[in-house]
PDB file of C-alpha atoms in Angstrom:
ATOM      1  CA  UNK A   9       4.099 -20.956 -18.960  1.00  0.00           C
ATOM      2  CA  UNK A  10       5.108 -18.444 -21.598  1.00  0.00           C
ATOM      3  CA  UNK A  11       2.676 -15.931 -20.056  1.00  0.00           C
ATOM      4  CA  UNK A  12       4.209 -16.628 -16.643  1.00  0.00           C
ATOM      5  CA  UNK A  13       7.615 -16.142 -18.266  1.00  0.00           C
ATOM      6  CA  UNK A  14       6.598 -12.746 -19.714  1.00  0.00           C
ATOM      7  CA  UNK A  15       7.045 -13.756 -23.367  1.00  0.00           C
ATOM      8  CA  UNK A  16       4.015 -12.400 -25.269  1.00  0.00           C
ATOM      9  CA  UNK A  17       5.160 -13.729 -28.643  1.00  0.00           C
ATOM     10  CA  UNK A  18       5.488 -17.290 -27.357  1.00  0.00           C
ATOM     11  CA  UNK A  19       2.199 -16.918 -25.478  1.00  0.00           C
ATOM     12  CA  UNK A  20       0.443 -15.796 -28.675  1.00  0.00           C
ATOM     13  CA  UNK A  21       1.952 -18.720 -30.577  1.00  0.00           C
ATOM     14  CA  UNK A  22       0.634 -21.242 -28.028  1.00  0.00           C
ATOM     15  CA  UNK A  23      -2.732 -19.478 -27.938  1.00  0.00           C
ATOM     16  CA  UNK A  24      -2.930 -19.711 -31.744  1.00  0.00           C
ATOM     17  CA  UNK A  25      -1.976 -23.393 -31.616  1.00  0.00           C
ATOM     18  CA  UNK A  26      -4.723 -24.080 -29.061  1.00  0.00           C
ATOM     19  CA  UNK A  27      -7.293 -22.180 -31.120  1.00  0.00           C
ATOM     20  CA  UNK A  28      -6.226 -23.903 -34.330  1.00  0.00           C
ATOM     21  CA  UNK A  29      -6.395 -27.282 -32.590  1.00  0.00           C
ATOM     22  CA  UNK A  30      -9.948 -26.689 -31.393  1.00  0.00           C
ATOM     23  CA  UNK A  31      -9.281 -26.173 -27.673  1.00  0.00           C
ATOM     24  CA  UNK A  32     -12.352 -24.999 -25.770  1.00  0.00           C
ATOM     25  CA  UNK A  33     -12.173 -21.194 -25.654  1.00  0.00           C
ATOM     26  CA  UNK A  34     -13.744 -21.183 -22.183  1.00  0.00           C
ATOM     27  CA  UNK A  35     -10.970 -23.467 -20.948  1.00  0.00           C
ATOM     28  CA  UNK A  36      -8.386 -21.025 -22.301  1.00  0.00           C
ATOM     29  CA  UNK A  37     -10.146 -18.049 -20.687  1.00  0.00           C
ATOM     30  CA  UNK A  38     -10.425 -19.909 -17.354  1.00  0.00           C
ATOM     31  CA  UNK A  39      -6.691 -20.652 -17.461  1.00  0.00           C
ATOM     32  CA  UNK A  40      -6.022 -16.942 -17.985  1.00  0.00           C
ATOM     33  CA  UNK A  41      -8.204 -16.195 -14.933  1.00  0.00           C
ATOM     34  CA  UNK A  42      -6.197 -18.612 -12.806  1.00  0.00           C
ATOM     35  CA  UNK A  43      -2.909 -17.245 -14.121  1.00  0.00           C
ATOM     36  CA  UNK A  44      -3.997 -13.690 -13.309  1.00  0.00           C
ATOM     37  CA  UNK A  45      -4.226 -14.610  -9.616  1.00  0.00           C
ATOM     38  CA  UNK A  46      -1.623 -17.345  -9.318  1.00  0.00           C
ATOM     39  CA  UNK A  47       1.231 -15.696 -11.211  1.00  0.00           C
ATOM     40  CA  UNK A  48       0.429 -11.968 -11.260  1.00  0.00           C
ATOM     41  CA  UNK A  49      -1.737 -11.356  -8.219  1.00  0.00           C
ATOM     42  CA  UNK A  50      -1.295  -8.021  -6.495  1.00  0.00           C
ATOM     43  CA  UNK A  51       1.723  -7.075  -8.583  1.00  0.00           C
ATOM     44  CA  UNK A  52      -1.000  -5.901 -11.010  1.00  0.00           C
ATOM     45  CA  UNK A  53      -4.464  -6.002  -9.388  1.00  0.00           C
ATOM     46  CA  UNK A  54      -6.053  -5.168 -12.752  1.00  0.00           C
ATOM     47  CA  UNK A  55      -4.897  -8.492 -14.194  1.00  0.00           C
ATOM     48  CA  UNK A  56      -7.842 -10.369 -12.676  1.00  0.00           C
ATOM     49  CA  UNK A  57     -10.212  -7.740 -14.112  1.00  0.00           C
ATOM     50  CA  UNK A  58      -8.647  -8.073 -17.546  1.00  0.00           C
ATOM     51  CA  UNK A  59      -8.936 -11.865 -17.349  1.00  0.00           C
ATOM     52  CA  UNK A  60     -12.565 -11.647 -16.159  1.00  0.00           C
ATOM     53  CA  UNK A  61     -13.412  -9.264 -19.001  1.00  0.00           C
ATOM     54  CA  UNK A  62     -11.696 -11.646 -21.404  1.00  0.00           C
ATOM     55  CA  UNK A  63     -13.776 -14.566 -20.104  1.00  0.00           C
ATOM     56  CA  UNK A  64     -16.978 -12.556 -20.355  1.00  0.00           C
ATOM     57  CA  UNK A  65     -16.111 -11.394 -23.868  1.00  0.00           C
ATOM     58  CA  UNK A  66     -15.344 -14.934 -24.991  1.00  0.00           C
ATOM     59  CA  UNK A  67     -18.684 -16.143 -23.609  1.00  0.00           C
ATOM     60  CA  UNK A  68     -20.508 -13.285 -25.296  1.00  0.00           C
ATOM     61  CA  UNK A  69     -18.984 -13.269 -28.777  1.00  0.00           C
ATOM     62  CA  UNK A  70     -17.745 -16.825 -29.373  1.00  0.00           C
ATOM     63  CA  UNK A  71     -15.460 -17.802 -32.212  1.00  0.00           C
ATOM     64  CA  UNK A  72     -14.020 -16.575 -34.478  1.00  0.00           C
ATOM     65  CA  UNK A  73     -14.076 -13.150 -32.765  1.00  0.00           C
ATOM     66  CA  UNK A  74     -13.180 -14.592 -29.337  1.00  0.00           C
ATOM     67  CA  UNK A  75      -9.623 -14.955 -30.581  1.00  0.00           C
ATOM     68  CA  UNK A  76      -9.223 -11.169 -30.237  1.00  0.00           C
ATOM     69  CA  UNK A  77     -10.063 -10.751 -26.523  1.00  0.00           C
ATOM     70  CA  UNK A  78      -8.096 -13.937 -25.841  1.00  0.00           C
ATOM     71  CA  UNK A  79      -5.085 -12.398 -27.567  1.00  0.00           C
ATOM     72  CA  UNK A  80      -5.580  -9.084 -25.768  1.00  0.00           C
ATOM     73  CA  UNK A  81      -5.810 -10.800 -22.386  1.00  0.00           C
ATOM     74  CA  UNK A  82      -2.827 -13.021 -23.138  1.00  0.00           C
ATOM     75  CA  UNK A  83      -0.653 -10.049 -24.114  1.00  0.00           C
ATOM     76  CA  UNK A  84      -1.678  -8.033 -21.047  1.00  0.00           C
ATOM     77  CA  UNK A  85      -0.990 -10.911 -18.670  1.00  0.00           C
ATOM     78  CA  UNK A  86       2.317 -11.774 -20.314  1.00  0.00           C
ATOM     79  CA  UNK A  87       3.546  -8.204 -19.897  1.00  0.00           C
ATOM     80  CA  UNK A  88       2.185  -7.679 -16.378  1.00  0.00           C
ATOM     81  CA  UNK A  89       4.571  -7.714 -13.411  1.00  0.00           C
ATOM     82  CA  UNK A  90       4.510 -11.097 -11.697  1.00  0.00           C
ATOM     83  CA  UNK A  91       4.025 -12.200  -8.104  1.00  0.00           C
ATOM     84  CA  UNK A  92       2.833 -15.478  -6.666  1.00  0.00           C
ATOM     85  CA  UNK A  93       2.649 -14.209  -3.078  1.00  0.00           C
ATOM     86  CA  UNK A  94      -1.153 -14.660  -2.837  1.00  0.00           C
ATOM     87  CA  UNK A  95      -0.809 -18.240  -4.071  1.00  0.00           C
ATOM     88  CA  UNK A  96       1.930 -18.993  -1.547  1.00  0.00           C
ATOM     89  CA  UNK A  97       0.174 -17.196   1.315  1.00  0.00           C
ATOM     90  CA  UNK A  98      -3.110 -19.087   1.016  1.00  0.00           C
ATOM     91  CA  UNK A  99      -1.237 -22.380   0.754  1.00  0.00           C
ATOM     92  CA  UNK A 100       0.687 -21.526   3.962  1.00  0.00           C
ATOM     93  CA  UNK A 101      -2.552 -20.631   5.727  1.00  0.00           C
ATOM     94  CA  UNK A 102      -4.243 -23.849   4.562  1.00  0.00           C
ATOM     95  CA  UNK A 103      -1.229 -25.869   5.712  1.00  0.00           C
ATOM     96  CA  UNK A 104      -1.472 -24.190   9.111  1.00  0.00           C
ATOM     97  CA  UNK A 105      -5.138 -25.159   9.348  1.00  0.00           C
ATOM     98  CA  UNK A 106      -4.339 -28.774   8.400  1.00  0.00           C
ATOM     99  CA  UNK A 107      -1.310 -29.187  10.665  1.00  0.00           C
ATOM    100  CA  UNK A 108      -2.012 -27.119  13.779  1.00  0.00           C
ATOM    101  CA  UNK A 109      -4.724 -26.833  16.338  1.00  0.00           C
ATOM    102  CA  UNK A 110      -7.501 -24.592  14.978  1.00  0.00           C
ATOM    103  CA  UNK A 111      -7.580 -21.251  16.771  1.00  0.00           C
ATOM    104  CA  UNK A 112     -10.714 -19.910  18.348  1.00  0.00           C
ATOM    105  CA  UNK A 113     -11.936 -16.431  17.534  1.00  0.00           C
ATOM    106  CA  UNK A 114     -10.634 -13.965  20.155  1.00  0.00           C
ATOM    107  CA  UNK A 115     -13.559 -13.017  22.376  1.00  0.00           C
ATOM    108  CA  UNK A 116     -13.253  -9.279  21.672  1.00  0.00           C
ATOM    109  CA  UNK A 117     -13.961 -10.030  18.007  1.00  0.00           C
ATOM    110  CA  UNK A 118     -17.174 -11.814  18.919  1.00  0.00           C
ATOM    111  CA  UNK A 119     -20.288 -10.019  20.004  1.00  0.00           C
ATOM    112  CA  UNK A 120     -20.132 -11.969  23.281  1.00  0.00           C
ATOM    113  CA  UNK A 121     -18.063 -10.903  26.302  1.00  0.00           C
ATOM    114  CA  UNK A 122     -15.862 -13.578  27.848  1.00  0.00           C
ATOM    115  CA  UNK A 123     -15.641 -13.655  31.639  1.00  0.00           C
ATOM    116  CA  UNK A 124     -11.834 -13.572  31.653  1.00  0.00           C
ATOM    117  CA  UNK A 125     -11.457 -10.782  29.081  1.00  0.00           C
ATOM    118  CA  UNK A 126     -13.594  -7.993  30.531  1.00  0.00           C
ATOM    119  CA  UNK A 127     -11.043  -5.272  29.859  1.00  0.00           C
ATOM    120  CA  UNK A 128     -10.384  -6.214  26.261  1.00  0.00           C
ATOM    121  CA  UNK A 129     -12.911  -4.655  23.915  1.00  0.00           C
ATOM    122  CA  UNK A 130     -13.148  -4.589  20.139  1.00  0.00           C
ATOM    123  CA  UNK A 131     -11.679  -1.418  18.711  1.00  0.00           C
ATOM    124  CA  UNK A 132     -13.434  -0.221  15.565  1.00  0.00           C
ATOM    125  CA  UNK A 133     -10.568   0.671  13.166  1.00  0.00           C
ATOM    126  CA  UNK A 134     -12.472   3.559  11.534  1.00  0.00           C
ATOM    127  CA  UNK A 135     -12.513   5.362  14.877  1.00  0.00           C
ATOM    128  CA  UNK A 136      -8.711   5.634  14.823  1.00  0.00           C
ATOM    129  CA  UNK A 137      -6.180   7.675  12.898  1.00  0.00           C
ATOM    130  CA  UNK A 138      -5.393   6.076   9.559  1.00  0.00           C
ATOM    131  CA  UNK A 139      -8.366   3.744  10.108  1.00  0.00           C
ATOM    132  CA  UNK A 140      -6.039   1.239  11.717  1.00  0.00           C
ATOM    133  CA  UNK A 141      -5.700   0.087  15.307  1.00  0.00           C
ATOM    134  CA  UNK A 142      -3.465  -2.448  16.949  1.00  0.00           C
ATOM    135  CA  UNK A 143      -5.449  -5.349  18.375  1.00  0.00           C
ATOM    136  CA  UNK A 144      -5.326  -9.124  18.263  1.00  0.00           C
ATOM    137  CA  UNK A 145      -7.116 -10.700  15.322  1.00  0.00           C
ATOM    138  CA  UNK A 146      -5.685 -14.173  15.969  1.00  0.00           C
ATOM    139  CA  UNK A 147      -5.244 -15.921  19.309  1.00  0.00           C
ATOM    140  CA  UNK A 148      -1.721 -16.846  18.233  1.00  0.00           C
ATOM    141  CA  UNK A 149       0.065 -14.689  15.674  1.00  0.00           C
ATOM    142  CA  UNK A 150       0.866 -16.300  12.337  1.00  0.00           C
ATOM    143  CA  UNK A 151       2.783 -15.049   9.299  1.00  0.00           C
ATOM    144  CA  UNK A 152       1.607 -16.274   5.910  1.00  0.00           C
ATOM    145  CA  UNK A 153       2.110 -13.324   3.571  1.00  0.00           C
ATOM    146  CA  UNK A 154       5.462 -12.438   2.039  1.00  0.00           C
ATOM    147  CA  UNK A 155       4.999  -9.643  -0.480  1.00  0.00           C
ATOM    148  CA  UNK A 156       7.327  -9.174  -3.419  1.00  0.00           C
ATOM    149  CA  UNK A 157       8.756  -5.926  -4.754  1.00  0.00           C
ATOM    150  CA  UNK A 158       7.033  -6.377  -8.118  1.00  0.00           C
ATOM    151  CA  UNK A 159       4.589  -3.845  -9.551  1.00  0.00           C
ATOM    152  CA  UNK A 160       1.829  -2.604  -7.251  1.00  0.00           C
ATOM    153  CA  UNK A 161       2.794  -5.194  -4.675  1.00  0.00           C
ATOM    154  CA  UNK A 162       5.775  -2.999  -3.789  1.00  0.00           C
ATOM    155  CA  UNK A 163       3.260  -0.309  -2.746  1.00  0.00           C
ATOM    156  CA  UNK A 164       1.309  -2.827  -0.665  1.00  0.00           C
ATOM    157  CA  UNK A 165       4.571  -3.913   0.928  1.00  0.00           C
ATOM    158  CA  UNK A 166       5.423  -0.290   1.740  1.00  0.00           C
ATOM    159  CA  UNK A 167       2.002   0.214   3.390  1.00  0.00           C
ATOM    160  CA  UNK A 168       2.290  -2.988   5.389  1.00  0.00           C
ATOM    161  CA  UNK A 169       5.795  -2.133   6.615  1.00  0.00           C
ATOM    162  CA  UNK A 170       4.662   1.373   7.613  1.00  0.00           C
ATOM    163  CA  UNK A 171       1.767  -0.114   9.585  1.00  0.00           C
ATOM    164  CA  UNK A 172       4.056  -2.583  11.380  1.00  0.00           C
ATOM    165  CA  UNK A 173       6.512   0.227  12.180  1.00  0.00           C
ATOM    166  CA  UNK A 174       3.726   2.420  13.567  1.00  0.00           C
ATOM    167  CA  UNK A 175       2.716  -0.426  15.913  1.00  0.00           C
ATOM    168  CA  UNK A 176       6.240  -0.474  17.372  1.00  0.00           C
ATOM    169  CA  UNK A 177       6.141   3.239  18.281  1.00  0.00           C
TER     170      UNK A 177
END
């Protein structure tokens, strides 16, 4: 929680306590992997790479040296911008699947032509300006993702808003 709270000193203290107490170093590295996606996500897309490198390093070198990549990963993650939008979005999508009628794949996305949709054809996005094209990807539109303004996620949010605006024009 101290990593989530962006306090590297507290995070290092708790890491040291876990190491001193004999906690499994792979468990610690796996928790950093989860934290990189759950609490940082696309606010810093490199966080998952740092955590994966940390896990790989820990597996490769073992203790006592594993304390160093664990500390490096912990510090990086503690100081990374935070966003849990991916965590929330997948939970919303899973809840939709559990609670609502499952949607069928729109026929233009299949390689089979439906009798009642002869005029609707799949549009290959790379054939269009900006490699984007407006077409239905769900039978019924759903909104799961709510991006934050943290770190790189603000850039993703800007791109997404620009795309939605271009669809209106």
